[in-house]
């Protein structure tokens, strides 16, 4: 069993690479963004609560996100392990995840940081907006906000995880398969 976190800015390719890993290795994918969008679509109270944050590019409050992840962890068979994608995004979330996984006796092994320059992120998100149907990809102010929130709130987690000896930096520019090979190398699979 292998549990790891995908860190990286919006548009860095976490979802694309997760899909390949799931196909090849059967990981359970816990993507908080995907979960919130699904909740929103189904009209649940959690979805409605998250909507204004998603629409503005702000972070959903930590307690809401942590509770949701806890429920998903309890509900999912562990199997091959978990990919945490888009979570944790803050120090509070990172500490909560460590506690949850420690309690379950299945600690994080790796944290992969997909590194992509901002200019490329902006291009990718603009391109994705043509097909994703995501309003947060279609508005350049919201994209800038998400990149800023990432830099201020999430990027500092690299220190937290590198102190734990878990961080690997993976260049996220190049062909999808080339990046995938780097990721497999970092995960030793
Ligand atoms: P991105 O492509 O920007 O990485 P995601 O699909 O991961 O987008 O997330 C979309 C939105 O969902 C975020 O802008 C935020 O509002 C909310 N969100 C997702 N994950 C979290 C989290 N761990 N903590 C707080 N908010 C989150």
PDB file of C-alpha atoms and ligand atoms in Angstrom:
ATOM      1  CA  UNK A   1       0.000   0.000   0.000  1.00  0.00           C
ATOM      2  CA  UNK A   2       1.263   3.406  -1.009  1.00  0.00           C
ATOM      3  CA  UNK A   3      -0.154   6.742   0.177  1.00  0.00           C
ATOM      4  CA  UNK A   4       1.090   9.959  -1.314  1.00  0.00           C
ATOM      5  CA  UNK A   5       0.222  13.603  -1.848  1.00  0.00           C
ATOM      6  CA  UNK A   6       0.298  15.475  -5.121  1.00  0.00           C
ATOM      7  CA  UNK A   7       1.277  19.077  -4.476  1.00  0.00           C
ATOM      8  CA  UNK A   8       1.338  21.585  -7.284  1.00  0.00           C
ATOM      9  CA  UNK A   9      -0.322  24.739  -8.517  1.00  0.00           C
ATOM     10  CA  UNK A  10      -3.640  24.751 -10.383  1.00  0.00           C
ATOM     11  CA  UNK A  11      -3.035  23.449 -13.883  1.00  0.00           C
ATOM     12  CA  UNK A  12       0.174  21.601 -12.969  1.00  0.00           C
ATOM     13  CA  UNK A  13      -1.233  18.257 -14.166  1.00  0.00           C
ATOM     14  CA  UNK A  14      -2.082  16.526 -10.893  1.00  0.00           C
ATOM     15  CA  UNK A  15      -5.410  15.246 -12.241  1.00  0.00           C
ATOM     16  CA  UNK A  16      -3.921  14.042 -15.539  1.00  0.00           C
ATOM     17  CA  UNK A  17      -1.098  12.160 -13.839  1.00  0.00           C
ATOM     18  CA  UNK A  18      -3.415  10.761 -11.159  1.00  0.00           C
ATOM     19  CA  UNK A  19      -5.633   9.265 -13.889  1.00  0.00           C
ATOM     20  CA  UNK A  20      -2.647   7.399 -15.342  1.00  0.00           C
ATOM     21  CA  UNK A  21      -1.531   6.121 -11.944  1.00  0.00           C
ATOM     22  CA  UNK A  22      -5.048   4.921 -11.142  1.00  0.00           C
ATOM     23  CA  UNK A  23      -5.289   3.064 -14.416  1.00  0.00           C
ATOM     24  CA  UNK A  24      -1.932   1.358 -13.948  1.00  0.00           C
ATOM     25  CA  UNK A  25      -1.928   0.744 -10.202  1.00  0.00           C
ATOM     26  CA  UNK A  26      -5.506   1.024  -8.886  1.00  0.00           C
ATOM     27  CA  UNK A  27      -4.982   3.795  -6.349  1.00  0.00           C
ATOM     28  CA  UNK A  28      -7.997   5.457  -4.752  1.00  0.00           C
ATOM     29  CA  UNK A  29      -8.066   9.095  -5.880  1.00  0.00           C
ATOM     30  CA  UNK A  30      -9.131  11.651  -3.301  1.00  0.00           C
ATOM     31  CA  UNK A  31      -9.327  14.940  -5.191  1.00  0.00           C
ATOM     32  CA  UNK A  32     -10.983  17.565  -3.027  1.00  0.00           C
ATOM     33  CA  UNK A  33     -11.748  19.761  -6.057  1.00  0.00           C
ATOM     34  CA  UNK A  34     -13.470  16.850  -7.853  1.00  0.00           C
ATOM     35  CA  UNK A  35     -15.379  15.945  -4.704  1.00  0.00           C
ATOM     36  CA  UNK A  36     -16.604  19.521  -4.191  1.00  0.00           C
ATOM     37  CA  UNK A  37     -17.674  19.797  -7.834  1.00  0.00           C
ATOM     38  CA  UNK A  38     -19.578  16.498  -7.595  1.00  0.00           C
ATOM     39  CA  UNK A  39     -21.269  17.660  -4.378  1.00  0.00           C
ATOM     40  CA  UNK A  40     -22.212  20.913  -6.038  1.00  0.00           C
ATOM     41  CA  UNK A  41     -23.693  19.091  -9.012  1.00  0.00           C
ATOM     42  CA  UNK A  42     -25.778  16.862  -6.774  1.00  0.00           C
ATOM     43  CA  UNK A  43     -27.033  19.909  -4.878  1.00  0.00           C
ATOM     44  CA  UNK A  44     -25.891  18.634  -1.449  1.00  0.00           C
ATOM     45  CA  UNK A  45     -25.517  21.007   1.477  1.00  0.00           C
ATOM     46  CA  UNK A  46     -21.734  20.506   1.392  1.00  0.00           C
ATOM     47  CA  UNK A  47     -21.744  21.504  -2.283  1.00  0.00           C
ATOM     48  CA  UNK A  48     -23.778  24.598  -1.588  1.00  0.00           C
ATOM     49  CA  UNK A  49     -21.483  25.521   1.293  1.00  0.00           C
ATOM     50  CA  UNK A  50     -18.410  25.144  -0.937  1.00  0.00           C
ATOM     51  CA  UNK A  51     -19.835  26.943  -3.970  1.00  0.00           C
ATOM     52  CA  UNK A  52     -18.910  30.500  -3.098  1.00  0.00           C
ATOM     53  CA  UNK A  53     -15.307  29.512  -2.366  1.00  0.00           C
ATOM     54  CA  UNK A  54     -14.950  27.540  -5.612  1.00  0.00           C
ATOM     55  CA  UNK A  55     -16.510  30.358  -7.610  1.00  0.00           C
ATOM     56  CA  UNK A  56     -14.115  32.937  -6.200  1.00  0.00           C
ATOM     57  CA  UNK A  57     -10.902  30.865  -6.131  1.00  0.00           C
ATOM     58  CA  UNK A  58     -10.722  31.023  -2.322  1.00  0.00           C
ATOM     59  CA  UNK A  59     -10.063  28.030  -0.099  1.00  0.00           C
ATOM     60  CA  UNK A  60     -12.967  26.193   1.481  1.00  0.00           C
ATOM     61  CA  UNK A  61     -12.546  26.443   5.295  1.00  0.00           C
ATOM     62  CA  UNK A  62     -10.162  23.860   6.763  1.00  0.00           C
ATOM     63  CA  UNK A  63     -12.701  22.261   9.107  1.00  0.00           C
ATOM     64  CA  UNK A  64     -15.096  21.568   6.227  1.00  0.00           C
ATOM     65  CA  UNK A  65     -12.363  20.033   4.061  1.00  0.00           C
ATOM     66  CA  UNK A  66     -10.856  17.921   6.838  1.00  0.00           C
ATOM     67  CA  UNK A  67     -14.242  16.520   7.863  1.00  0.00           C
ATOM     68  CA  UNK A  68     -14.961  15.610   4.271  1.00  0.00           C
ATOM     69  CA  UNK A  69     -11.614  13.834   3.775  1.00  0.00           C
ATOM     70  CA  UNK A  70     -12.082  11.949   7.031  1.00  0.00           C
ATOM     71  CA  UNK A  71     -15.439  10.639   5.811  1.00  0.00           C
ATOM     72  CA  UNK A  72     -14.030   9.653   2.424  1.00  0.00           C
ATOM     73  CA  UNK A  73     -11.101   7.834   4.053  1.00  0.00           C
ATOM     74  CA  UNK A  74     -13.470   5.906   6.289  1.00  0.00           C
ATOM     75  CA  UNK A  75     -15.705   5.019   3.349  1.00  0.00           C
ATOM     76  CA  UNK A  76     -13.021   3.909   0.880  1.00  0.00           C
ATOM     77  CA  UNK A  77     -11.331   0.511   0.842  1.00  0.00           C
ATOM     78  CA  UNK A  78      -7.610   1.155   1.139  1.00  0.00           C
ATOM     79  CA  UNK A  79      -6.464  -1.362  -1.507  1.00  0.00           C
ATOM     80  CA  UNK A  80      -3.431  -0.075  -3.398  1.00  0.00           C
ATOM     81  CA  UNK A  81      -3.388   3.165  -1.397  1.00  0.00           C
ATOM     82  CA  UNK A  82      -4.550   6.748  -1.687  1.00  0.00           C
ATOM     83  CA  UNK A  83      -3.565   9.651  -3.914  1.00  0.00           C
ATOM     84  CA  UNK A  84      -4.315  12.936  -2.167  1.00  0.00           C
ATOM     85  CA  UNK A  85      -4.798  15.512  -4.910  1.00  0.00           C
ATOM     86  CA  UNK A  86      -5.589  19.100  -3.985  1.00  0.00           C
ATOM     87  CA  UNK A  87      -5.355  18.199  -0.315  1.00  0.00           C
ATOM     88  CA  UNK A  88      -3.725  19.274   1.934  1.00  0.00           C
ATOM     89  CA  UNK A  89      -3.648  22.900   0.832  1.00  0.00           C
ATOM     90  CA  UNK A  90      -2.817  24.522   4.187  1.00  0.00           C
ATOM     91  CA  UNK A  91      -0.648  23.782   7.205  1.00  0.00           C
ATOM     92  CA  UNK A  92      -3.756  22.999   9.281  1.00  0.00           C
ATOM     93  CA  UNK A  93      -4.887  20.460   6.676  1.00  0.00           C
ATOM     94  CA  UNK A  94      -1.414  18.894   6.463  1.00  0.00           C
ATOM     95  CA  UNK A  95      -1.266  18.376  10.220  1.00  0.00           C
ATOM     96  CA  UNK A  96      -4.803  16.984  10.242  1.00  0.00           C
ATOM     97  CA  UNK A  97      -3.912  14.521   7.470  1.00  0.00           C
ATOM     98  CA  UNK A  98      -0.854  13.300   9.371  1.00  0.00           C
ATOM     99  CA  UNK A  99      -3.025  12.686  12.427  1.00  0.00           C
ATOM    100  CA  UNK A 100      -5.738  10.885  10.464  1.00  0.00           C
ATOM    101  CA  UNK A 101      -3.296   8.610   8.666  1.00  0.00           C
ATOM    102  CA  UNK A 102      -1.299   7.920  11.801  1.00  0.00           C
ATOM    103  CA  UNK A 103      -4.510   6.898  13.554  1.00  0.00           C
ATOM    104  CA  UNK A 104      -5.249   4.511  10.695  1.00  0.00           C
ATOM    105  CA  UNK A 105      -1.685   3.144  10.772  1.00  0.00           C
ATOM    106  CA  UNK A 106      -1.028   4.059   7.142  1.00  0.00           C
ATOM    107  CA  UNK A 107       1.246   7.103   7.040  1.00  0.00           C
ATOM    108  CA  UNK A 108       2.121   9.141   3.975  1.00  0.00           C
ATOM    109  CA  UNK A 109       5.185   7.846   2.198  1.00  0.00           C
ATOM    110  CA  UNK A 110       5.758  10.517  -0.429  1.00  0.00           C
ATOM    111  CA  UNK A 111       4.836  14.061  -1.351  1.00  0.00           C
ATOM    112  CA  UNK A 112       5.374  14.943  -4.986  1.00  0.00           C
ATOM    113  CA  UNK A 113       5.616  18.581  -5.971  1.00  0.00           C
ATOM    114  CA  UNK A 114       4.784  19.102  -9.644  1.00  0.00           C
ATOM    115  CA  UNK A 115       6.652  22.245 -10.629  1.00  0.00           C
ATOM    116  CA  UNK A 116       5.391  24.341 -13.547  1.00  0.00           C
ATOM    117  CA  UNK A 117       6.180  28.011 -14.293  1.00  0.00           C
ATOM    118  CA  UNK A 118       3.251  30.442 -13.816  1.00  0.00           C
ATOM    119  CA  UNK A 119       3.153  31.498 -17.477  1.00  0.00           C
ATOM    120  CA  UNK A 120       2.589  27.897 -18.557  1.00  0.00           C
ATOM    121  CA  UNK A 121      -0.091  27.423 -15.887  1.00  0.00           C
ATOM    122  CA  UNK A 122      -2.024  30.398 -17.225  1.00  0.00           C
ATOM    123  CA  UNK A 123      -1.917  28.978 -20.758  1.00  0.00           C
ATOM    124  CA  UNK A 124      -2.972  25.513 -19.634  1.00  0.00           C
ATOM    125  CA  UNK A 125      -5.886  26.790 -17.538  1.00  0.00           C
ATOM    126  CA  UNK A 126      -7.128  28.989 -20.377  1.00  0.00           C
ATOM    127  CA  UNK A 127      -6.960  25.965 -22.668  1.00  0.00           C
ATOM    128  CA  UNK A 128      -8.702  23.724 -20.125  1.00  0.00           C
ATOM    129  CA  UNK A 129     -11.537  26.238 -19.732  1.00  0.00           C
ATOM    130  CA  UNK A 130     -12.620  25.480 -23.301  1.00  0.00           C
ATOM    131  CA  UNK A 131     -13.604  21.940 -22.354  1.00  0.00           C
ATOM    132  CA  UNK A 132     -13.754  21.678 -18.545  1.00  0.00           C
ATOM    133  CA  UNK A 133     -16.930  23.674 -18.045  1.00  0.00           C
ATOM    134  CA  UNK A 134     -15.210  25.097 -14.954  1.00  0.00           C
ATOM    135  CA  UNK A 135     -16.073  28.734 -14.440  1.00  0.00           C
ATOM    136  CA  UNK A 136     -12.984  29.129 -12.220  1.00  0.00           C
ATOM    137  CA  UNK A 137     -10.808  28.320 -15.270  1.00  0.00           C
ATOM    138  CA  UNK A 138     -12.536  30.820 -17.546  1.00  0.00           C
ATOM    139  CA  UNK A 139     -11.890  33.987 -15.567  1.00  0.00           C
ATOM    140  CA  UNK A 140      -8.356  35.376 -15.493  1.00  0.00           C
ATOM    141  CA  UNK A 141      -8.907  37.220 -12.177  1.00  0.00           C
ATOM    142  CA  UNK A 142      -9.936  33.967 -10.526  1.00  0.00           C
ATOM    143  CA  UNK A 143      -6.962  32.142 -12.045  1.00  0.00           C
ATOM    144  CA  UNK A 144      -4.602  34.782 -10.621  1.00  0.00           C
ATOM    145  CA  UNK A 145      -6.319  34.485  -7.252  1.00  0.00           C
ATOM    146  CA  UNK A 146      -5.874  30.683  -7.237  1.00  0.00           C
ATOM    147  CA  UNK A 147      -2.200  30.977  -8.167  1.00  0.00           C
ATOM    148  CA  UNK A 148      -1.683  33.521  -5.360  1.00  0.00           C
ATOM    149  CA  UNK A 149      -3.547  31.393  -2.828  1.00  0.00           C
ATOM    150  CA  UNK A 150      -1.381  28.444  -3.874  1.00  0.00           C
ATOM    151  CA  UNK A 151       1.807  30.448  -3.391  1.00  0.00           C
ATOM    152  CA  UNK A 152       0.777  31.860  -0.025  1.00  0.00           C
ATOM    153  CA  UNK A 153      -1.025  28.936   1.592  1.00  0.00           C
ATOM    154  CA  UNK A 154       0.074  25.728  -0.097  1.00  0.00           C
ATOM    155  CA  UNK A 155       3.654  26.197  -1.303  1.00  0.00           C
ATOM    156  CA  UNK A 156       4.913  26.601   2.306  1.00  0.00           C
ATOM    157  CA  UNK A 157       3.927  22.947   2.839  1.00  0.00           C
ATOM    158  CA  UNK A 158       7.050  22.022   0.881  1.00  0.00           C
ATOM    159  CA  UNK A 159       9.078  23.008   3.970  1.00  0.00           C
ATOM    160  CA  UNK A 160       6.833  20.957   6.234  1.00  0.00           C
ATOM    161  CA  UNK A 161       7.217  17.852   4.071  1.00  0.00           C
ATOM    162  CA  UNK A 162      10.867  18.295   3.262  1.00  0.00           C
ATOM    163  CA  UNK A 163      11.561  18.423   7.017  1.00  0.00           C
ATOM    164  CA  UNK A 164       9.801  15.052   7.179  1.00  0.00           C
ATOM    165  CA  UNK A 165      12.082  13.818   4.375  1.00  0.00           C
ATOM    166  CA  UNK A 166       9.105  13.051   2.125  1.00  0.00           C
ATOM    167  CA  UNK A 167       9.287  15.710  -0.561  1.00  0.00           C
ATOM    168  CA  UNK A 168      10.265  15.031  -4.181  1.00  0.00           C
ATOM    169  CA  UNK A 169      10.302  17.796  -6.765  1.00  0.00           C
ATOM    170  CA  UNK A 170       9.125  16.692 -10.189  1.00  0.00           C
ATOM    171  CA  UNK A 171       9.490  18.981 -13.211  1.00  0.00           C
ATOM    172  CA  UNK A 172       5.942  19.210 -14.607  1.00  0.00           C
ATOM    173  CA  UNK A 173       6.799  20.528 -18.075  1.00  0.00           C
ATOM    174  CA  UNK A 174       7.295  18.189 -21.035  1.00  0.00           C
ATOM    175  CA  UNK A 175       5.371  15.350 -22.599  1.00  0.00           C
ATOM    176  CA  UNK A 176       2.715  13.752 -20.364  1.00  0.00           C
ATOM    177  CA  UNK A 177       4.417  10.349 -20.576  1.00  0.00           C
ATOM    178  CA  UNK A 178       7.798  11.823 -19.795  1.00  0.00           C
ATOM    179  CA  UNK A 179       6.408  13.481 -16.653  1.00  0.00           C
ATOM    180  CA  UNK A 180       4.660  10.224 -15.762  1.00  0.00           C
ATOM    181  CA  UNK A 181       8.004   8.395 -15.932  1.00  0.00           C
ATOM    182  CA  UNK A 182       9.534  10.941 -13.526  1.00  0.00           C
ATOM    183  CA  UNK A 183       6.633  10.420 -11.138  1.00  0.00           C
ATOM    184  CA  UNK A 184       6.971   6.641 -11.181  1.00  0.00           C
ATOM    185  CA  UNK A 185      10.646   7.008 -10.470  1.00  0.00           C
ATOM    186  CA  UNK A 186       9.938   9.284  -7.495  1.00  0.00           C
ATOM    187  CA  UNK A 187       7.369   6.797  -6.159  1.00  0.00           C
ATOM    188  CA  UNK A 188       9.657   3.807  -6.784  1.00  0.00           C
ATOM    189  CA  UNK A 189       6.971   2.037  -8.829  1.00  0.00           C
TER     190      UNK A 189
HETATM  191  P1  LIG B   1      -7.074  23.548  -9.096  1.00  0.00           P
HETATM  192  O1  LIG B   1      -7.150  23.180 -10.543  1.00  0.00           O
HETATM  193  O2  LIG B   1      -7.150  25.028  -8.862  1.00  0.00           O
HETATM  194  O3  LIG B   1      -5.965  22.898  -8.365  1.00  0.00           O
HETATM  195  P2  LIG B   1      -9.120  22.009  -7.659  1.00  0.00           P
HETATM  196  O4  LIG B   1     -10.033  21.306  -8.576  1.00  0.00           O
HETATM  197  O5  LIG B   1      -8.134  21.198  -6.878  1.00  0.00           O
HETATM  198  O6  LIG B   1      -8.432  23.145  -8.502  1.00  0.00           O
HETATM  199  O7  LIG B   1      -9.949  22.895  -6.602  1.00  0.00           O
HETATM  200  C1  LIG B   1     -10.904  23.837  -7.021  1.00  0.00           C
HETATM  201  C2  LIG B   1     -11.377  24.685  -5.829  1.00  0.00           C
HETATM  202  O8  LIG B   1     -11.908  23.820  -4.790  1.00  0.00           O
HETATM  203  C3  LIG B   1     -10.297  25.501  -5.136  1.00  0.00           C
HETATM  204  O9  LIG B   1     -10.056  26.732  -5.786  1.00  0.00           O
HETATM  205  C4  LIG B   1     -10.925  25.671  -3.738  1.00  0.00           C
HETATM  206  O10 LIG B   1     -11.955  26.648  -3.751  1.00  0.00           O
HETATM  207  C5  LIG B   1     -11.596  24.327  -3.494  1.00  0.00           C
HETATM  208  N1  LIG B   1     -10.692  23.367  -2.815  1.00  0.00           N
HETATM  209  C6  LIG B   1     -10.220  22.212  -3.362  1.00  0.00           C
HETATM  210  N2  LIG B   1      -9.428  21.573  -2.486  1.00  0.00           N
HETATM  211  C7  LIG B   1      -9.391  22.337  -1.358  1.00  0.00           C
HETATM  212  C8  LIG B   1      -8.737  22.230  -0.102  1.00  0.00           C
HETATM  213  N3  LIG B   1      -7.940  21.189   0.189  1.00  0.00           N
HETATM  214  N4  LIG B   1      -8.921  23.217   0.813  1.00  0.00           N
HETATM  215  C9  LIG B   1      -9.709  24.248   0.551  1.00  0.00           C
HETATM  216  N5  LIG B   1     -10.346  24.431  -0.615  1.00  0.00           N
HETATM  217  C10 LIG B   1     -10.213  23.486  -1.571  1.00  0.00           C
END
